[in-house]
Amino acid sequence: MTAEVMSDVADPGAAAALATEAILHDTLHGSARGVVVDSPPGAGKSTLVVRAALELAAAGRPLMVVAQTNAQVDDLVLRLAEKNPDLPVGRLHSSDSDPYDKALDELANVRTSAKAADLAGLDVVLSTAAKWAHVKGVEPWRHAIVDEAYQMRSDALLAVAGLFERALFVGDPGQLDPFSIVGSEQWAGLSYDPSASAVTTLLAHNPGLPQHRLPVSWRLPASAAPLVSDAFYPYTPFRSGTGPGDRRLAFAVPSDGSAPDRVIDEAAATGWGLLQLPAAHTPRTDPEAVGAVAAVVRRLLDREGAAVSERFPDAAPLTADRIAVGTAHRDQAAAVRAALARLGVTEVTVDTANRLQGREYDVTVVLHPLSGRPDATAFHLETGRLCVLASRHRHACIVVCRDGVTDLLDDYPSTEPVQLGTVVKFPDGWEANHAVLAHLSAHRVTWTP
Amino acid sequence: MPPPRTREKALRHRLAELRGPEVQAKALDARALAALAANPGCRRRAILDGAGVDKARLASALGAPSVFGQSQFAFVRGNAFEAKVKADGGTELLRLAHEKLDRSAEPPAGASVPDLTAQGPEGRAARTALALREATGASGTWTLLDHPMLALDVAGSPAFLEPDAVIVHPDGSWSVVEIKSFPMLDGSADPAKVGAAARQAAVYVLALEEVAARLGPPARVRHRILLVCPKDFSNLPTASAVDVRKQRAVTARQLTRLTRIQEIADALPEDVCFSPELPAEQLAAAVESVPATYAPECLSSCELAFHCRERSREAGAVTCLGRPVRAELGGLSTVGEVLAAARGEAGDPEDPAVAALRRAAALRAEALAAREVAGCR
Amino acid sequence: MSLITTLARLEAVSRDRAQPAATVRHRHLSDRPLVFVPLTTAGEAGAPLGALVGTDRDAPRLLVVPQPRDRDLRFAFLAELADVVLPYVDSYGEAVEAAERTETDPETGKRVKVEVELCADAPQLIVPSRAGVELVRLLGRSMRFRRTAEEDPQAPFPAPPRVPLLGRWLTHFGERARVPGSSLLLAMTDVLSRHWATGQSSLEDQHLGALLAWIDPPEGRGGAEAARERELARDADGQLLYPPAGPATDPAFDNKLLAPAIEAYDRARSALAAAEDGVEADARLGELTAAERRVRDLVESRTLPTWRAVWQGLDLLRELPEGAHVAERWTRDRWSYTGHRERVLAGEPPQPRRDDPVTAATKLATREREQARLEAQEALDDPLVMAARRLSGEAFAGEVTDVVMTWTESRRPSPRPLVTVRTDDRPHLAEGARVYRSSNGKPQTAELVAREEDGGVLVLRVLDRMGRGREPEPGSVPEKGERLCFTLFEHEPRGGAKLPDPEETPWTHGGPPGEEPAAEPADPVTEEDIL
């Protein structure tokens, strides 16, 4: 069954269920050594991983799970334990100090160890790719689940693939690609380029593997899914699991007419807001833009927001833990944190796109990666970065940006080198940025702080 | 406002004036496209290329000649290679096209190679269009167009382009062929050169699409071009398919932006002219009347780069040292401003760029003072 | 680019002279480097035109291919090059010292220490610019699969005996040069730009002459003006006064001088071949020699200025004191040299055209580790580099204002002193984060316990390197009033896990290679490049 057929199913829940069934069927009963699942933002990737793990375990097939960061591994352990507290789970961890979430120690059926041998025989053993790479001389697992496979580098897969016979690879192709701190051009075009993503290598060597896609984003609201899908997933569209009006954001305290309040109201009404500052070339930690971000966050909290959704039909308060700020650079995040602290806000998550991958909030405030820059660079145009920043929210996303980004994009040189034999990655950063800006311009509030 | 047709004519007339009386417009060649790619935001380059000014002659007349030249060794070798690729009615070239682009098609048994000779570029372009139409109709056969002539509308006037070859597949679709003399060594080639070839081919694809759209029913122009290069250290041809969708999209949108030429032209004083016949002083003033955005990358792509570099250095622009230099300087754009800010002589200490510069200057001074003392340990 | 480097460049503009970008030398320089200044023929991959090569700055060996398209002449050039390079490379093989290496015991599979010999020193190749490094790789690739008459009596155009071996060595130098911090093969422009910031862009710094004009301008001249002259000045014939460092030549030189000289050489050769008797042949041989002399003179005239420039660069670099970790990194280069020498002596085949998946991944891992190591070591060796890390919040320097002794609560308490540091730097540090300082040359770890007074006062708990007892060993704990520098990055980056053997390449990466991998075939020969 193809994804195209599934997305024709009218009801998103039914379409998603159909996709999940097909994936589980291929995983449990298929003959291919690998199954690849593309999952757009908030499409239920973790839910799928947990369900696949539980069904494999229930079928008497012990498995290993490979994730990319310790936080991801811990999160999966907690989710597994929540779904099935009796399942014997192993958490393989590094021998560094404080290697895993202490909450795991509270779980009766979770055993933690730095040695794989201690966890032998458990139904599910989870760890990071880096830790799994040190496991040697064990009998291979019959099954594995590789999570965030698009953020995993090919060489990391090479190091662990000997540990399993077959695997389910799950990930989001639209997020940030893995990178290397040294040049790897000499291997560009090789099917097993160690710096490429694990999925690229896997599919180059095994082109016949079944590929699926989760067709519905349960996170992104109806206002966001079409834009994110068109701009970042042009060849693999998805839709929102909720309809227009299913998610609502309202504030008890009325607007004071200021620009932050107006952009908040615009975002509450439409799902998007652009707070535009006058054009200027600024350093990365543009104090006005940083101040604007902080002001918006402060007002979001002050105005006592309430979010109505399918999860909370009676509205949930928009508290600090439901808001996040996203930036491109760490120093920007630090500057925003400092500005927020001056306004008495300390509980709101402020992080870079890299660290926000996989996270979810009700409202996000984004400092646009190109805001105030004298020049655009490949780093700032990377589609994955913008995609992560524009797809973390369940209700609304407010972008703070200086005017002039369109000109900046027009002046961006297009002298990219081309490596023979590599697959062209779509979408192009320029196109994606333009698509997002064009959409945002309809939700613009201008402000001179 | 006059109707578009008249406006277009008026622009064409204006561009001819800028070029100078009796001066032939220079075609939009590979170098001009490279300059466009390297610096799409430069207004000086935009108007000069848009008007078809010969920038190499202009640069010489300004006393800052360009250094682009071709070694006759490279020229001879390149021509010999192209002749070899196209020998025997294109047998080898078509074999490569079949293998790399269209394996499911019938292998080429022989090919028709239509004669494309005609008077002038317009005549050759018309002849090419006719040959393309005929070949597209003749389904089931391979056709090789050797040095066809294509016209592409750039800012209201046709720019003529001459690809190395175009192939019409048995299914009636068209492919651009680029023949280059840099080697493919063990299957890979210099990425900068492949990138340039891909951008060049993308322009041909756009021009072919204009021709294709005029056919009824329109023909399909393939977005994977055939790049033919010498294999390893030999001069045996080998080829690779290159996906130029990205380059095509970029060039298409840059060409639509060329309409800004109208704005630039409108902003120029009436009597401005770039004819290389004019005295150097007058030319320099004409060139100065339209702003440039010089960056070191221009040195390898634009004939006027040395002239612009001198001006840019005189103005103390920090971008002379490279575009990335500006990244952390915020609104500061000249060497003098930056150093004054760093030394505490100017600038608002609340401005993070100024604050960072002062910290950087202090840390640098501390480190240099500690040069004799053992470092940080 | 760090703001500190940007500032140095702008200072260079303002003072019209290059400014220091380092206070110590971060690359090893051999006492007897082999300098190689090659030229190539335009339009043909790796077709050498000539070179100056040697270890004596006053006596370079001039090698010339009077007709670059003649395979025999090209082979003769490569054979001559091998006669210079290989004895030089071999000369470092004799003196060895005892060393230990960890190997996997083939019987038990355990990691064991083995006594091995490590070459006491290693050869070092210096080329003018990055393009020269590329040419070394290209020459290596073009030679290492050649077959000599001895190896393959059927080979249509057998290579001279030592040419394939030279190809293997040049390939090794070229691959090693990709490892950050390595010094077996250096490009002079790269090394100079690492140590000085000029008032021009890094693209323009690729011109060795112009770069040197900024660093060491002629008496009484400014850097900018001198650099411009080196870059552009031409004589009445339109020839560059300061020819580029190559390996590509200036088109004006090719068209006006070289092409006529090569044509004359071709004519003289045909004339000699057509000579009908000995007397005529003698006369024509004289003409041929003169024609060849003319090409040689031309090649020498284009390479000699660059040859001198490379040595000038070496002089300038030698004036800088060597960084403390440079010798350690050079030891890795010596391992690299020793290892390759052993592989050659053991009769292993030449490096394959393409790395297999495991080799590629291993190389990438090594280079990432070496990059991290290089960045850490350069910062530790050089306060100017550390300044950039401090500016970016990856390190901080400050004074110890208080030390309080505490201990772990275990049965055998270990010292965990709390050290308060006051700093003006702004490190990106969260509570619990690890920081490192160099203590007697070893990294000592501490963690952030608290941050006070707007971030300027940091309380750190020292965690290791204080000995085994309850009381810390003398000198192992920072003292009040001491000025320290902590980094957020580790000083000795850890390597990743060992990758599987190539025979165990997993199915995701194409599976194990086939049976006995066939020897890499030689490149096919074509008729065209024979006169």
Tab-separated table of N, CA, C and O in Angstrom, chain B residues 275-326:
chain	number	residue	atom	x	y	z
B	275	SER	N	30.527	53.144	-23.153
B	275	SER	CA	31.298	52.786	-24.347
B	275	SER	C	32.795	52.827	-24.040
B	275	SER	O	33.306	53.832	-23.535
B	276	PRO	N	33.510	51.738	-24.370
B	276	PRO	CA	34.943	51.725	-24.080
B	276	PRO	C	35.728	52.754	-24.889
B	276	PRO	O	36.922	52.964	-24.636
B	277	GLU	N	35.057	53.416	-25.843
B	277	GLU	CA	35.734	54.439	-26.631
B	277	GLU	C	35.924	55.727	-25.821
B	277	GLU	O	36.752	56.569	-26.174
B	278	LEU	N	35.141	55.867	-24.767
B	278	LEU	CA	35.178	57.126	-24.016
B	278	LEU	C	36.471	57.249	-23.210
B	278	LEU	O	37.111	56.248	-22.882
B	279	PRO	N	36.841	58.489	-22.861
B	279	PRO	CA	38.031	58.668	-22.030
B	279	PRO	C	37.834	58.021	-20.644
B	279	PRO	O	36.706	57.967	-20.142
B	280	ALA	N	38.963	57.604	-20.072
B	280	ALA	CA	38.921	56.829	-18.826
B	280	ALA	C	38.189	57.577	-17.707
B	280	ALA	O	37.412	56.974	-16.957
B	281	GLU	N	38.427	58.868	-17.601
B	281	GLU	CA	37.812	59.635	-16.516
B	281	GLU	C	36.292	59.598	-16.607
B	281	GLU	O	35.595	59.391	-15.617
B	282	GLN	N	35.831	59.818	-17.844
B	282	GLN	CA	34.388	59.839	-18.062
B	282	GLN	C	33.782	58.458	-17.763
B	282	GLN	O	32.716	58.345	-17.163
B	283	LEU	N	34.518	57.428	-18.184
B	283	LEU	CA	34.052	56.060	-17.931
B	283	LEU	C	33.993	55.772	-16.436
B	283	LEU	O	33.042	55.170	-15.940
B	284	ALA	N	35.056	56.203	-15.750
B	284	ALA	CA	35.110	55.947	-14.311
B	284	ALA	C	33.901	56.592	-13.633
B	284	ALA	O	33.265	55.992	-12.766
B	285	ALA	N	33.576	57.804	-14.064
B	285	ALA	CA	32.424	58.491	-13.476
B	285	ALA	C	31.135	57.732	-13.787
B	285	ALA	O	30.257	57.580	-12.929
B	286	ALA	N	31.032	57.253	-15.024
B	286	ALA	CA	29.832	56.495	-15.412
B	286	ALA	C	29.692	55.256	-14.549
B	286	ALA	O	28.609	54.950	-14.029
B	287	VAL	N	30.804	54.541	-14.375
B	287	VAL	CA	30.772	53.309	-13.578
B	287	VAL	C	30.439	53.629	-12.118
B	287	VAL	O	29.669	52.922	-11.469
B	288	GLU	N	31.004	54.738	-11.623
B	288	GLU	CA	30.726	55.136	-10.242
B	288	GLU	C	29.260	55.470	-10.016
B	288	GLU	O	28.758	55.405	-8.894
B	289	SER	N	28.570	55.852	-11.085
B	289	SER	CA	27.194	56.313	-10.906
B	289	SER	C	26.243	55.177	-10.552
B	289	SER	O	25.105	55.409	-10.173
B	290	VAL	N	26.706	53.948	-10.677
B	290	VAL	CA	25.867	52.832	-10.249
B	290	VAL	C	26.634	52.022	-9.204
B	290	VAL	O	27.780	51.664	-9.413
B	291	PRO	N	26.013	51.821	-8.041
B	291	PRO	CA	26.751	51.201	-6.942
B	291	PRO	C	27.078	49.726	-7.187
B	291	PRO	O	26.305	49.007	-7.828
B	292	ALA	N	28.237	49.317	-6.670
B	292	ALA	CA	28.646	47.913	-6.765
B	292	ALA	C	28.661	47.337	-5.363
B	292	ALA	O	28.786	48.068	-4.388
B	293	THR	N	28.525	46.034	-5.265
B	293	THR	CA	28.740	45.381	-3.975
B	293	THR	C	29.898	44.426	-4.155
B	293	THR	O	29.706	43.241	-4.395
B	294	TYR	N	31.106	44.980	-4.061
B	294	TYR	CA	32.292	44.161	-4.298
B	294	TYR	C	32.513	43.160	-3.157
B	294	TYR	O	32.310	43.480	-1.984
B	295	ALA	N	32.903	41.967	-3.539
B	295	ALA	CA	33.364	40.965	-2.575
B	295	ALA	C	34.501	40.202	-3.256
B	295	ALA	O	34.549	40.153	-4.485
B	296	PRO	N	35.413	39.622	-2.478
B	296	PRO	CA	36.572	38.959	-3.107
B	296	PRO	C	36.186	37.887	-4.130
B	296	PRO	O	36.954	37.634	-5.062
B	297	GLU	N	35.014	37.293	-3.970
B	297	GLU	CA	34.582	36.268	-4.933
B	297	GLU	C	34.502	36.834	-6.348
B	297	GLU	O	34.610	36.100	-7.328
B	298	CYS	N	34.291	38.153	-6.456
B	298	CYS	CA	34.199	38.775	-7.781
B	298	CYS	C	35.489	38.554	-8.575
B	298	CYS	O	35.456	38.494	-9.806
B	299	LEU	N	36.622	38.463	-7.870
B	299	LEU	CA	37.916	38.373	-8.558
B	299	LEU	C	37.950	37.190	-9.516
B	299	LEU	O	38.631	37.240	-10.542
B	300	SER	N	37.238	36.122	-9.185
B	300	SER	CA	37.308	34.953	-10.053
B	300	SER	C	36.128	34.878	-11.000
B	300	SER	O	35.977	33.903	-11.722
B	301	SER	N	35.253	35.909	-11.008
B	301	SER	CA	34.102	35.783	-11.899
B	301	SER	C	33.761	37.045	-12.676
B	301	SER	O	33.047	36.967	-13.661
B	302	CYS	N	34.255	38.208	-12.266
B	302	CYS	CA	33.819	39.430	-12.941
B	302	CYS	C	35.031	40.195	-13.478
B	302	CYS	O	36.012	40.410	-12.767
B	303	GLU	N	34.929	40.626	-14.730
B	303	GLU	CA	36.038	41.327	-15.383
B	303	GLU	C	36.354	42.655	-14.713
B	303	GLU	O	37.468	43.154	-14.781
B	304	LEU	N	35.361	43.230	-14.084
B	304	LEU	CA	35.532	44.555	-13.513
B	304	LEU	C	36.090	44.515	-12.083
B	304	LEU	O	36.268	45.546	-11.441
B	305	ALA	N	36.359	43.325	-11.593
B	305	ALA	CA	36.638	43.141	-10.164
B	305	ALA	C	37.795	43.998	-9.652
B	305	ALA	O	37.710	44.559	-8.561
B	306	PHE	N	38.865	44.120	-10.445
B	306	PHE	CA	40.020	44.868	-9.922
B	306	PHE	C	39.687	46.339	-9.758
B	306	PHE	O	40.120	46.995	-8.810
B	307	HIS	N	38.884	46.854	-10.686
B	307	HIS	CA	38.446	48.241	-10.554
B	307	HIS	C	37.612	48.401	-9.276
B	307	HIS	O	37.876	49.298	-8.472
B	308	CYS	N	36.655	47.522	-9.109
B	308	CYS	CA	35.771	47.633	-7.940
B	308	CYS	C	36.540	47.416	-6.644
B	308	CYS	O	36.243	48.038	-5.629
B	309	ARG	N	37.546	46.542	-6.701
B	309	ARG	CA	38.322	46.274	-5.492
B	309	ARG	C	39.050	47.540	-5.040
B	309	ARG	O	39.058	47.866	-3.850
B	310	GLU	N	39.633	48.246	-6.000
B	310	GLU	CA	40.342	49.479	-5.646
B	310	GLU	C	39.398	50.477	-4.998
B	310	GLU	O	39.702	51.075	-3.971
B	311	ARG	N	38.220	50.644	-5.623
B	311	ARG	CA	37.246	51.601	-5.088
B	311	ARG	C	36.817	51.191	-3.687
B	311	ARG	O	36.692	52.003	-2.783
B	312	SER	N	36.573	49.897	-3.545
B	312	SER	CA	36.099	49.371	-2.278
B	312	SER	C	37.165	49.550	-1.184
B	312	SER	O	36.871	49.916	-0.051
B	313	ARG	N	38.427	49.343	-1.565
B	313	ARG	CA	39.515	49.521	-0.592
B	313	ARG	C	39.665	50.986	-0.213
B	313	ARG	O	39.870	51.312	0.956
B	314	GLU	N	39.537	51.854	-1.229
B	314	GLU	CA	39.641	53.285	-0.935
B	314	GLU	C	38.558	53.707	0.050
B	314	GLU	O	38.790	54.548	0.910
B	315	ALA	N	37.386	53.104	-0.109
B	315	ALA	CA	36.275	53.457	0.772
B	315	ALA	C	36.413	52.786	2.142
B	315	ALA	O	35.630	53.048	3.049
B	316	GLY	N	37.401	51.919	2.273
B	316	GLY	CA	37.618	51.237	3.553
B	316	GLY	C	36.549	50.215	3.894
B	316	GLY	O	36.318	49.915	5.070
B	317	ALA	N	35.900	49.662	2.881
B	317	ALA	CA	34.813	48.703	3.143
B	317	ALA	C	35.379	47.407	3.730
B	317	ALA	O	36.345	46.856	3.195
B	318	VAL	N	34.775	46.939	4.806
B	318	VAL	CA	35.294	45.712	5.427
B	318	VAL	C	35.072	44.488	4.538
B	318	VAL	O	35.795	43.497	4.653
B	319	THR	N	34.088	44.553	3.641
B	319	THR	CA	33.805	43.385	2.791
B	319	THR	C	34.945	43.087	1.827
B	319	THR	O	34.971	42.019	1.234
B	320	CYS	N	35.900	44.034	1.651
B	320	CYS	CA	37.111	43.747	0.876
B	320	CYS	C	37.811	42.507	1.424
B	320	CYS	O	38.518	41.820	0.708
B	321	LEU	N	37.657	42.293	2.721
B	321	LEU	CA	38.337	41.168	3.364
B	321	LEU	C	37.495	39.903	3.310
B	321	LEU	O	37.869	38.879	3.858
B	322	GLY	N	36.341	39.966	2.686
B	322	GLY	CA	35.477	38.794	2.585
B	322	GLY	C	34.119	39.082	3.189
B	322	GLY	O	34.016	39.798	4.182
B	323	ARG	N	33.091	38.498	2.593
B	323	ARG	CA	31.736	38.747	3.083
B	323	ARG	C	31.545	38.357	4.548
B	323	ARG	O	30.885	39.075	5.290
B	324	PRO	N	32.119	37.214	4.980
B	324	PRO	CA	31.829	36.776	6.356
B	324	PRO	C	32.331	37.754	7.415
B	324	PRO	O	31.857	37.721	8.540
B	325	VAL	N	33.292	38.614	7.051
B	325	VAL	CA	33.841	39.542	8.030
B	325	VAL	C	32.741	40.396	8.651
B	325	VAL	O	32.778	40.737	9.829
B	326	ARG	N	31.717	40.701	7.864
B	326	ARG	CA	30.672	41.583	8.366
B	326	ARG	C	29.785	40.936	9.411
B	326	ARG	O	29.089	41.632	10.150
